[in-house]
Amino acid sequence: MAWPVTLNDLSRPFHVEPTNIVSVNNDVQRVTEEASAMNKRIHYYSRLTSPADRALIAPDHVLPAPDEIYVYSPLGTAFKVDTCTDGYGKNSSLVTIFMIWNTMMGTSILSIPWGIKQAGFTSGIILILLMGILTLYCCYRVVKSRQIIPLIDTSNWEFPDVCKYYFGSFGQWSSLLFSMISLVGAMVVYWVLMSNFLFNTGKFIYNYVHDINVTDIVPGTNGSNKVICPSAASSHLPWNRSVVFSADNITGFTLFEKWWNKSQTVPFYLIAVLLPMLNLKSPSFFAKFNVLGTVSVVYLVLLVTVKAAHLGIHLEFHWFTENEFFVPEFRILFPQLTGVLTLAFFIHNCVITLLQNNRNQENNVRDLSIAYFLVGLTYLYVGVIIFASFPSPPLSKECIEQNFLDNFPSDDIMSFVARIFLLFQMMTVYPLLGYLARVQLLRQFFGNAYPSLFHVLALNLAIVGAGVAMARFYPNIGGIIRYSGATCGLAFVFVYPSLIYMISLHRAGQLTWPALIAHIFIILLGLANLIAQFLL
């Protein structure tokens, strides 16, 4: 089973009878003896009384360690969650809301201003609101999907279990496929961003240590709060800049420029650090740094606020026409924003686990709605403020980059600190995402998350190779996010929740034409969202 929430080798399901496994090789041990023994102990306790009676539940020493469950949002964060062996959640509503917000928020926030620019200011705001509402409803359907299955105890099920119940092996394998797309897509985005942040950080440190002042001749504002337009630099020759340093530093600076290149060298340097981390059997150490994700987002909000206070507001409304400095309020490129938002609001793979730990289960829908509201508010704040304060004129709004930090030069102190925070946060989340990808894929095919060093190394080399290739030849995080978001979102956000709800209503004899039409429309929206990414 392709669990979006993964555990160690003794994880649920503890034991699977060989007759229930397709294409079993009798020479390969698919289930460890420890897992089989644990399965028998769990079944023993479950048969001592009825499922509704919680007087006799398996004690803590019978269950596996409760700290081996990981949840993740592709571009948010990944971390451990504590399971509740007594069957009751222990998190308050406030903690649950924060966990959902913290899990969803992440690097996609860097592309929201670019997405608003692609869609147009007014339509961008409207799309963020509408996509937030739509993804919230689909997430609500995911949460309710277990409860509409009759005569079966689904209290320990995740959404892929529900997909398998309704769609059989197709649901099982398709959930694995789309889950892997979301994971690998996120890891590719991380590699591109880490290369970017490492390059700018190294450049800042080298220039500061050697007292070098490098001013690229690209369009930009003057003053202490400089904003640049890197996309305009592509038409300038690499030597078209002013460089001030002493004669003794000429050779060293030339060598540094040669060996410290954002696309040609730095993506390869990351291999030496991250590939060994990916091959570790357990990512528990990296899960301890989850707080960096929260710090990074809070600092980005602070950075945006300070920059806007210094730059001011620069807005003009041109509803359908474009001029030299401003974009229309409504643009045909708006699906590029919806593709980004599909992944930005994506938490459907782990929302059941997060809400299962809520102490007050009756508040799940309310807490989920509040969390989505806060996430949407954060995206709106960052996107709107960056777009509105971008200095036009002298720069055009078209200069807003797919990573808005690229609009600030490498010697900008606040941007330097933001890049440092994000770099370390991503370097701790990246091994967690790699571990989740390994568990989902290798356990599915080999029955073991770590069959051998060769298997793990081969998988990790493929993932790292994809990241290096993208950082080298296609370092466009907005494009990568929208493609992977629209692809995995088609299944987990739009199609499966709607189909499962319609099938359950049909089986209960409660399916109405309005419900049928509404949910078919949702599926068509997801399909159109995916197709549009390849047409625009």
PDB file of N, CA, C and O in Angstrom, residues 253-311:
ATOM      1  N   PHE A 253      39.025  36.036  -7.841  1.00  0.00           N
ATOM      2  CA  PHE A 253      37.650  36.317  -8.212  1.00  0.00           C
ATOM      3  C   PHE A 253      37.265  35.585  -9.499  1.00  0.00           C
ATOM      4  O   PHE A 253      36.159  35.049  -9.614  1.00  0.00           O
ATOM      5  N   THR A 254      38.191  35.528 -10.441  1.00  0.00           N
ATOM      6  CA  THR A 254      37.922  34.829 -11.699  1.00  0.00           C
ATOM      7  C   THR A 254      37.700  33.343 -11.449  1.00  0.00           C
ATOM      8  O   THR A 254      36.788  32.736 -12.021  1.00  0.00           O
ATOM      9  N   LEU A 255      38.532  32.767 -10.603  1.00  0.00           N
ATOM     10  CA  LEU A 255      38.360  31.347 -10.271  1.00  0.00           C
ATOM     11  C   LEU A 255      37.050  31.109  -9.533  1.00  0.00           C
ATOM     12  O   LEU A 255      36.362  30.104  -9.763  1.00  0.00           O
ATOM     13  N   PHE A 256      36.711  32.013  -8.638  1.00  0.00           N
ATOM     14  CA  PHE A 256      35.452  31.866  -7.906  1.00  0.00           C
ATOM     15  C   PHE A 256      34.262  31.897  -8.858  1.00  0.00           C
ATOM     16  O   PHE A 256      33.334  31.093  -8.740  1.00  0.00           O
ATOM     17  N   GLU A 257      34.280  32.836  -9.807  1.00  0.00           N
ATOM     18  CA  GLU A 257      33.208  32.922 -10.784  1.00  0.00           C
ATOM     19  C   GLU A 257      33.100  31.645 -11.615  1.00  0.00           C
ATOM     20  O   GLU A 257      32.004  31.232 -11.998  1.00  0.00           O
ATOM     21  N   LYS A 258      34.235  31.021 -11.883  1.00  0.00           N
ATOM     22  CA  LYS A 258      34.245  29.808 -12.704  1.00  0.00           C
ATOM     23  C   LYS A 258      33.678  28.616 -11.951  1.00  0.00           C
ATOM     24  O   LYS A 258      32.900  27.819 -12.497  1.00  0.00           O
ATOM     25  N   TRP A 259      34.071  28.473 -10.684  1.00  0.00           N
ATOM     26  CA  TRP A 259      33.715  27.276  -9.919  1.00  0.00           C
ATOM     27  C   TRP A 259      32.491  27.464  -9.027  1.00  0.00           C
ATOM     28  O   TRP A 259      32.060  26.521  -8.368  1.00  0.00           O
ATOM     29  N   TRP A 260      31.956  28.659  -8.979  1.00  0.00           N
ATOM     30  CA  TRP A 260      30.757  28.904  -8.167  1.00  0.00           C
ATOM     31  C   TRP A 260      29.675  29.474  -9.075  1.00  0.00           C
ATOM     32  O   TRP A 260      29.385  30.644  -9.077  1.00  0.00           O
ATOM     33  N   ASN A 261      29.092  28.603  -9.865  1.00  0.00           N
ATOM     34  CA  ASN A 261      28.085  28.976 -10.853  1.00  0.00           C
ATOM     35  C   ASN A 261      26.745  28.367 -10.459  1.00  0.00           C
ATOM     36  O   ASN A 261      26.672  27.188 -10.112  1.00  0.00           O
ATOM     37  N   LYS A 262      25.679  29.164 -10.526  1.00  0.00           N
ATOM     38  CA  LYS A 262      24.371  28.736 -10.009  1.00  0.00           C
ATOM     39  C   LYS A 262      23.821  27.503 -10.698  1.00  0.00           C
ATOM     40  O   LYS A 262      23.181  26.662 -10.055  1.00  0.00           O
ATOM     41  N   SER A 263      24.044  27.347 -11.968  1.00  0.00           N
ATOM     42  CA  SER A 263      23.470  26.217 -12.698  1.00  0.00           C
ATOM     43  C   SER A 263      24.486  25.162 -13.111  1.00  0.00           C
ATOM     44  O   SER A 263      24.123  23.995 -13.271  1.00  0.00           O
ATOM     45  N   GLN A 264      25.758  25.536 -13.248  1.00  0.00           N
ATOM     46  CA  GLN A 264      26.745  24.604 -13.781  1.00  0.00           C
ATOM     47  C   GLN A 264      27.554  23.864 -12.729  1.00  0.00           C
ATOM     48  O   GLN A 264      28.058  22.771 -12.990  1.00  0.00           O
ATOM     49  N   THR A 265      27.701  24.426 -11.544  1.00  0.00           N
ATOM     50  CA  THR A 265      28.545  23.772 -10.526  1.00  0.00           C
ATOM     51  C   THR A 265      27.837  23.546  -9.191  1.00  0.00           C
ATOM     52  O   THR A 265      27.906  22.460  -8.627  1.00  0.00           O
ATOM     53  N   VAL A 266      27.138  24.573  -8.687  1.00  0.00           N
ATOM     54  CA  VAL A 266      26.555  24.481  -7.338  1.00  0.00           C
ATOM     55  C   VAL A 266      25.585  23.314  -7.192  1.00  0.00           C
ATOM     56  O   VAL A 266      25.606  22.628  -6.155  1.00  0.00           O
ATOM     57  N   PRO A 267      24.711  23.007  -8.189  1.00  0.00           N
ATOM     58  CA  PRO A 267      23.818  21.847  -8.016  1.00  0.00           C
ATOM     59  C   PRO A 267      24.569  20.541  -7.792  1.00  0.00           C
ATOM     60  O   PRO A 267      24.064  19.641  -7.105  1.00  0.00           O
ATOM     61  N   PHE A 268      25.782  20.433  -8.326  1.00  0.00           N
ATOM     62  CA  PHE A 268      26.577  19.220  -8.140  1.00  0.00           C
ATOM     63  C   PHE A 268      27.228  19.187  -6.751  1.00  0.00           C
ATOM     64  O   PHE A 268      27.434  18.111  -6.186  1.00  0.00           O
ATOM     65  N   TYR A 269      27.556  20.356  -6.206  1.00  0.00           N
ATOM     66  CA  TYR A 269      28.163  20.393  -4.876  1.00  0.00           C
ATOM     67  C   TYR A 269      27.206  19.861  -3.813  1.00  0.00           C
ATOM     68  O   TYR A 269      27.643  19.259  -2.814  1.00  0.00           O
ATOM     69  N   LEU A 270      25.914  20.070  -4.016  1.00  0.00           N
ATOM     70  CA  LEU A 270      24.935  19.602  -3.034  1.00  0.00           C
ATOM     71  C   LEU A 270      24.915  18.085  -2.913  1.00  0.00           C
ATOM     72  O   LEU A 270      24.523  17.545  -1.871  1.00  0.00           O
ATOM     73  N   ILE A 271      25.344  17.387  -3.962  1.00  0.00           N
ATOM     74  CA  ILE A 271      25.327  15.916  -3.937  1.00  0.00           C
ATOM     75  C   ILE A 271      26.175  15.396  -2.788  1.00  0.00           C
ATOM     76  O   ILE A 271      25.793  14.452  -2.095  1.00  0.00           O
ATOM     77  N   ALA A 272      27.321  16.019  -2.573  1.00  0.00           N
ATOM     78  CA  ALA A 272      28.247  15.544  -1.534  1.00  0.00           C
ATOM     79  C   ALA A 272      27.630  15.617  -0.148  1.00  0.00           C
ATOM     80  O   ALA A 272      27.968  14.827   0.741  1.00  0.00           O
ATOM     81  N   VAL A 273      26.704  16.544   0.054  1.00  0.00           N
ATOM     82  CA  VAL A 273      26.089  16.714   1.378  1.00  0.00           C
ATOM     83  C   VAL A 273      24.820  15.889   1.510  1.00  0.00           C
ATOM     84  O   VAL A 273      24.607  15.204   2.522  1.00  0.00           O
ATOM     85  N   LEU A 274      23.958  15.925   0.487  1.00  0.00           N
ATOM     86  CA  LEU A 274      22.617  15.374   0.622  1.00  0.00           C
ATOM     87  C   LEU A 274      22.512  13.890   0.270  1.00  0.00           C
ATOM     88  O   LEU A 274      21.670  13.188   0.840  1.00  0.00           O
ATOM     89  N   LEU A 275      23.319  13.396  -0.648  1.00  0.00           N
ATOM     90  CA  LEU A 275      23.211  11.983  -1.012  1.00  0.00           C
ATOM     91  C   LEU A 275      23.511  11.060   0.168  1.00  0.00           C
ATOM     92  O   LEU A 275      22.770  10.092   0.391  1.00  0.00           O
ATOM     93  N   PRO A 276      24.568  11.306   0.960  1.00  0.00           N
ATOM     94  CA  PRO A 276      24.763  10.456   2.154  1.00  0.00           C
ATOM     95  C   PRO A 276      23.592  10.521   3.127  1.00  0.00           C
ATOM     96  O   PRO A 276      23.240   9.521   3.749  1.00  0.00           O
ATOM     97  N   MET A 277      22.962  11.697   3.263  1.00  0.00           N
ATOM     98  CA  MET A 277      21.813  11.813   4.166  1.00  0.00           C
ATOM     99  C   MET A 277      20.645  10.962   3.685  1.00  0.00           C
ATOM    100  O   MET A 277      19.927  10.367   4.495  1.00  0.00           O
ATOM    101  N   LEU A 278      20.449  10.900   2.378  1.00  0.00           N
ATOM    102  CA  LEU A 278      19.340  10.120   1.836  1.00  0.00           C
ATOM    103  C   LEU A 278      19.501   8.632   2.103  1.00  0.00           C
ATOM    104  O   LEU A 278      18.508   7.896   2.163  1.00  0.00           O
ATOM    105  N   ASN A 279      20.725   8.164   2.245  1.00  0.00           N
ATOM    106  CA  ASN A 279      20.971   6.732   2.415  1.00  0.00           C
ATOM    107  C   ASN A 279      20.869   6.263   3.859  1.00  0.00           C
ATOM    108  O   ASN A 279      21.018   5.066   4.129  1.00  0.00           O
ATOM    109  N   LEU A 280      20.616   7.191   4.794  1.00  0.00           N
ATOM    110  CA  LEU A 280      20.437   6.794   6.192  1.00  0.00           C
ATOM    111  C   LEU A 280      19.157   5.993   6.343  1.00  0.00           C
ATOM    112  O   LEU A 280      18.149   6.261   5.683  1.00  0.00           O
ATOM    113  N   LYS A 281      19.172   5.016   7.227  1.00  0.00           N
ATOM    114  CA  LYS A 281      17.993   4.165   7.405  1.00  0.00           C
ATOM    115  C   LYS A 281      16.844   4.892   8.064  1.00  0.00           C
ATOM    116  O   LYS A 281      15.676   4.624   7.788  1.00  0.00           O
ATOM    117  N   SER A 282      17.138   5.810   8.970  1.00  0.00           N
ATOM    118  CA  SER A 282      16.079   6.523   9.685  1.00  0.00           C
ATOM    119  C   SER A 282      16.330   8.019   9.598  1.00  0.00           C
ATOM    120  O   SER A 282      17.466   8.474   9.776  1.00  0.00           O
ATOM    121  N   PRO A 283      15.278   8.786   9.333  1.00  0.00           N
ATOM    122  CA  PRO A 283      15.424  10.242   9.254  1.00  0.00           C
ATOM    123  C   PRO A 283      15.068  10.947  10.556  1.00  0.00           C
ATOM    124  O   PRO A 283      14.805  12.145  10.559  1.00  0.00           O
ATOM    125  N   SER A 284      15.035  10.199  11.665  1.00  0.00           N
ATOM    126  CA  SER A 284      14.543  10.767  12.925  1.00  0.00           C
ATOM    127  C   SER A 284      15.295  12.027  13.316  1.00  0.00           C
ATOM    128  O   SER A 284      14.703  12.979  13.845  1.00  0.00           O
ATOM    129  N   PHE A 285      16.601  12.062  13.079  1.00  0.00           N
ATOM    130  CA  PHE A 285      17.400  13.218  13.477  1.00  0.00           C
ATOM    131  C   PHE A 285      16.913  14.491  12.801  1.00  0.00           C
ATOM    132  O   PHE A 285      16.805  15.547  13.426  1.00  0.00           O
ATOM    133  N   PHE A 286      16.575  14.393  11.509  1.00  0.00           N
ATOM    134  CA  PHE A 286      16.185  15.582  10.761  1.00  0.00           C
ATOM    135  C   PHE A 286      14.801  16.065  11.159  1.00  0.00           C
ATOM    136  O   PHE A 286      14.480  17.246  10.980  1.00  0.00           O
ATOM    137  N   ALA A 287      13.960  15.174  11.687  1.00  0.00           N
ATOM    138  CA  ALA A 287      12.613  15.581  12.094  1.00  0.00           C
ATOM    139  C   ALA A 287      12.654  16.560  13.259  1.00  0.00           C
ATOM    140  O   ALA A 287      11.675  17.280  13.498  1.00  0.00           O
ATOM    141  N   LYS A 288      13.771  16.617  13.978  1.00  0.00           N
ATOM    142  CA  LYS A 288      13.881  17.514  15.117  1.00  0.00           C
ATOM    143  C   LYS A 288      13.976  18.976  14.705  1.00  0.00           C
ATOM    144  O   LYS A 288      13.824  19.873  15.529  1.00  0.00           O
ATOM    145  N   PHE A 289      14.249  19.221  13.420  1.00  0.00           N
ATOM    146  CA  PHE A 289      14.433  20.596  12.961  1.00  0.00           C
ATOM    147  C   PHE A 289      13.181  21.160  12.304  1.00  0.00           C
ATOM    148  O   PHE A 289      13.258  22.125  11.542  1.00  0.00           O
ATOM    149  N   ASN A 290      12.034  20.558  12.576  1.00  0.00           N
ATOM    150  CA  ASN A 290      10.792  20.996  11.947  1.00  0.00           C
ATOM    151  C   ASN A 290      10.481  22.451  12.249  1.00  0.00           C
ATOM    152  O   ASN A 290       9.844  23.141  11.456  1.00  0.00           O
ATOM    153  N   VAL A 291      10.943  22.945  13.395  1.00  0.00           N
ATOM    154  CA  VAL A 291      10.647  24.325  13.772  1.00  0.00           C
ATOM    155  C   VAL A 291      11.226  25.311  12.775  1.00  0.00           C
ATOM    156  O   VAL A 291      10.740  26.440  12.652  1.00  0.00           O
ATOM    157  N   LEU A 292      12.256  24.904  12.018  1.00  0.00           N
ATOM    158  CA  LEU A 292      12.848  25.805  11.035  1.00  0.00           C
ATOM    159  C   LEU A 292      11.837  26.220   9.975  1.00  0.00           C
ATOM    160  O   LEU A 292      11.908  27.333   9.435  1.00  0.00           O
ATOM    161  N   GLY A 293      10.902  25.325   9.656  1.00  0.00           N
ATOM    162  CA  GLY A 293       9.883  25.663   8.675  1.00  0.00           C
ATOM    163  C   GLY A 293       9.018  26.812   9.137  1.00  0.00           C
ATOM    164  O   GLY A 293       8.732  27.755   8.380  1.00  0.00           O
ATOM    165  N   THR A 294       8.606  26.764  10.399  1.00  0.00           N
ATOM    166  CA  THR A 294       7.792  27.844  10.959  1.00  0.00           C
ATOM    167  C   THR A 294       8.573  29.144  11.012  1.00  0.00           C
ATOM    168  O   THR A 294       8.060  30.207  10.634  1.00  0.00           O
ATOM    169  N   VAL A 295       9.830  29.063  11.453  1.00  0.00           N
ATOM    170  CA  VAL A 295      10.675  30.261  11.536  1.00  0.00           C
ATOM    171  C   VAL A 295      10.850  30.883  10.154  1.00  0.00           C
ATOM    172  O   VAL A 295      10.786  32.107   9.997  1.00  0.00           O
ATOM    173  N   SER A 296      11.054  30.039   9.142  1.00  0.00           N
ATOM    174  CA  SER A 296      11.268  30.544   7.783  1.00  0.00           C
ATOM    175  C   SER A 296      10.054  31.295   7.277  1.00  0.00           C
ATOM    176  O   SER A 296      10.183  32.386   6.701  1.00  0.00           O
ATOM    177  N   VAL A 297       8.858  30.727   7.459  1.00  0.00           N
ATOM    178  CA  VAL A 297       7.640  31.376   6.971  1.00  0.00           C
ATOM    179  C   VAL A 297       7.395  32.683   7.720  1.00  0.00           C
ATOM    180  O   VAL A 297       7.055  33.708   7.102  1.00  0.00           O
ATOM    181  N   VAL A 298       7.568  32.665   9.027  1.00  0.00           N
ATOM    182  CA  VAL A 298       7.368  33.886   9.816  1.00  0.00           C
ATOM    183  C   VAL A 298       8.360  34.959   9.382  1.00  0.00           C
ATOM    184  O   VAL A 298       8.002  36.150   9.232  1.00  0.00           O
ATOM    185  N   TYR A 299       9.596  34.556   9.140  1.00  0.00           N
ATOM    186  CA  TYR A 299      10.591  35.540   8.717  1.00  0.00           C
ATOM    187  C   TYR A 299      10.269  36.084   7.322  1.00  0.00           C
ATOM    188  O   TYR A 299      10.468  37.275   7.055  1.00  0.00           O
ATOM    189  N   LEU A 300       9.766  35.232   6.428  1.00  0.00           N
ATOM    190  CA  LEU A 300       9.386  35.709   5.100  1.00  0.00           C
ATOM    191  C   LEU A 300       8.273  36.752   5.191  1.00  0.00           C
ATOM    192  O   LEU A 300       8.283  37.749   4.463  1.00  0.00           O
ATOM    193  N   VAL A 301       7.309  36.503   6.065  1.00  0.00           N
ATOM    194  CA  VAL A 301       6.231  37.480   6.260  1.00  0.00           C
ATOM    195  C   VAL A 301       6.805  38.799   6.780  1.00  0.00           C
ATOM    196  O   VAL A 301       6.416  39.889   6.334  1.00  0.00           O
ATOM    197  N   LEU A 302       7.760  38.711   7.707  1.00  0.00           N
ATOM    198  CA  LEU A 302       8.410  39.918   8.231  1.00  0.00           C
ATOM    199  C   LEU A 302       9.182  40.637   7.130  1.00  0.00           C
ATOM    200  O   LEU A 302       9.109  41.866   7.002  1.00  0.00           O
ATOM    201  N   LEU A 303       9.922  39.882   6.326  1.00  0.00           N
ATOM    202  CA  LEU A 303      10.692  40.470   5.219  1.00  0.00           C
ATOM    203  C   LEU A 303       9.775  41.208   4.253  1.00  0.00           C
ATOM    204  O   LEU A 303      10.056  42.344   3.839  1.00  0.00           O
ATOM    205  N   VAL A 304       8.674  40.574   3.891  1.00  0.00           N
ATOM    206  CA  VAL A 304       7.723  41.182   2.957  1.00  0.00           C
ATOM    207  C   VAL A 304       7.164  42.483   3.544  1.00  0.00           C
ATOM    208  O   VAL A 304       7.038  43.499   2.841  1.00  0.00           O
ATOM    209  N   THR A 305       6.842  42.466   4.821  1.00  0.00           N
ATOM    210  CA  THR A 305       6.281  43.652   5.470  1.00  0.00           C
ATOM    211  C   THR A 305       7.284  44.802   5.477  1.00  0.00           C
ATOM    212  O   THR A 305       6.938  45.950   5.153  1.00  0.00           O
ATOM    213  N   VAL A 306       8.528  44.507   5.848  1.00  0.00           N
ATOM    214  CA  VAL A 306       9.559  45.554   5.908  1.00  0.00           C
ATOM    215  C   VAL A 306       9.845  46.120   4.523  1.00  0.00           C
ATOM    216  O   VAL A 306       9.944  47.347   4.340  1.00  0.00           O
ATOM    217  N   LYS A 307       9.981  45.234   3.531  1.00  0.00           N
ATOM    218  CA  LYS A 307      10.271  45.701   2.167  1.00  0.00           C
ATOM    219  C   LYS A 307       9.135  46.575   1.643  1.00  0.00           C
ATOM    220  O   LYS A 307       9.374  47.612   1.000  1.00  0.00           O
ATOM    221  N   ALA A 308       7.901  46.161   1.893  1.00  0.00           N
ATOM    222  CA  ALA A 308       6.764  46.945   1.422  1.00  0.00           C
ATOM    223  C   ALA A 308       6.713  48.310   2.100  1.00  0.00           C
ATOM    224  O   ALA A 308       6.348  49.317   1.469  1.00  0.00           O
ATOM    225  N   ALA A 309       7.067  48.362   3.372  1.00  0.00           N
ATOM    226  CA  ALA A 309       7.063  49.638   4.095  1.00  0.00           C
ATOM    227  C   ALA A 309       8.070  50.608   3.486  1.00  0.00           C
ATOM    228  O   ALA A 309       7.831  51.825   3.461  1.00  0.00           O
ATOM    229  N   HIS A 310       9.200  50.095   2.998  1.00  0.00           N
ATOM    230  CA  HIS A 310      10.219  50.952   2.397  1.00  0.00           C
ATOM    231  C   HIS A 310       9.924  51.276   0.940  1.00  0.00           C
ATOM    232  O   HIS A 310      10.228  52.373   0.469  1.00  0.00           O
ATOM    233  N   LEU A 311       9.338  50.339   0.209  1.00  0.00           N
ATOM    234  CA  LEU A 311       9.124  50.528  -1.223  1.00  0.00           C
ATOM    235  C   LEU A 311       7.832  51.273  -1.537  1.00  0.00           C
ATOM    236  O   LEU A 311       7.716  51.920  -2.580  1.00  0.00           O
TER     237      LEU A 311
END
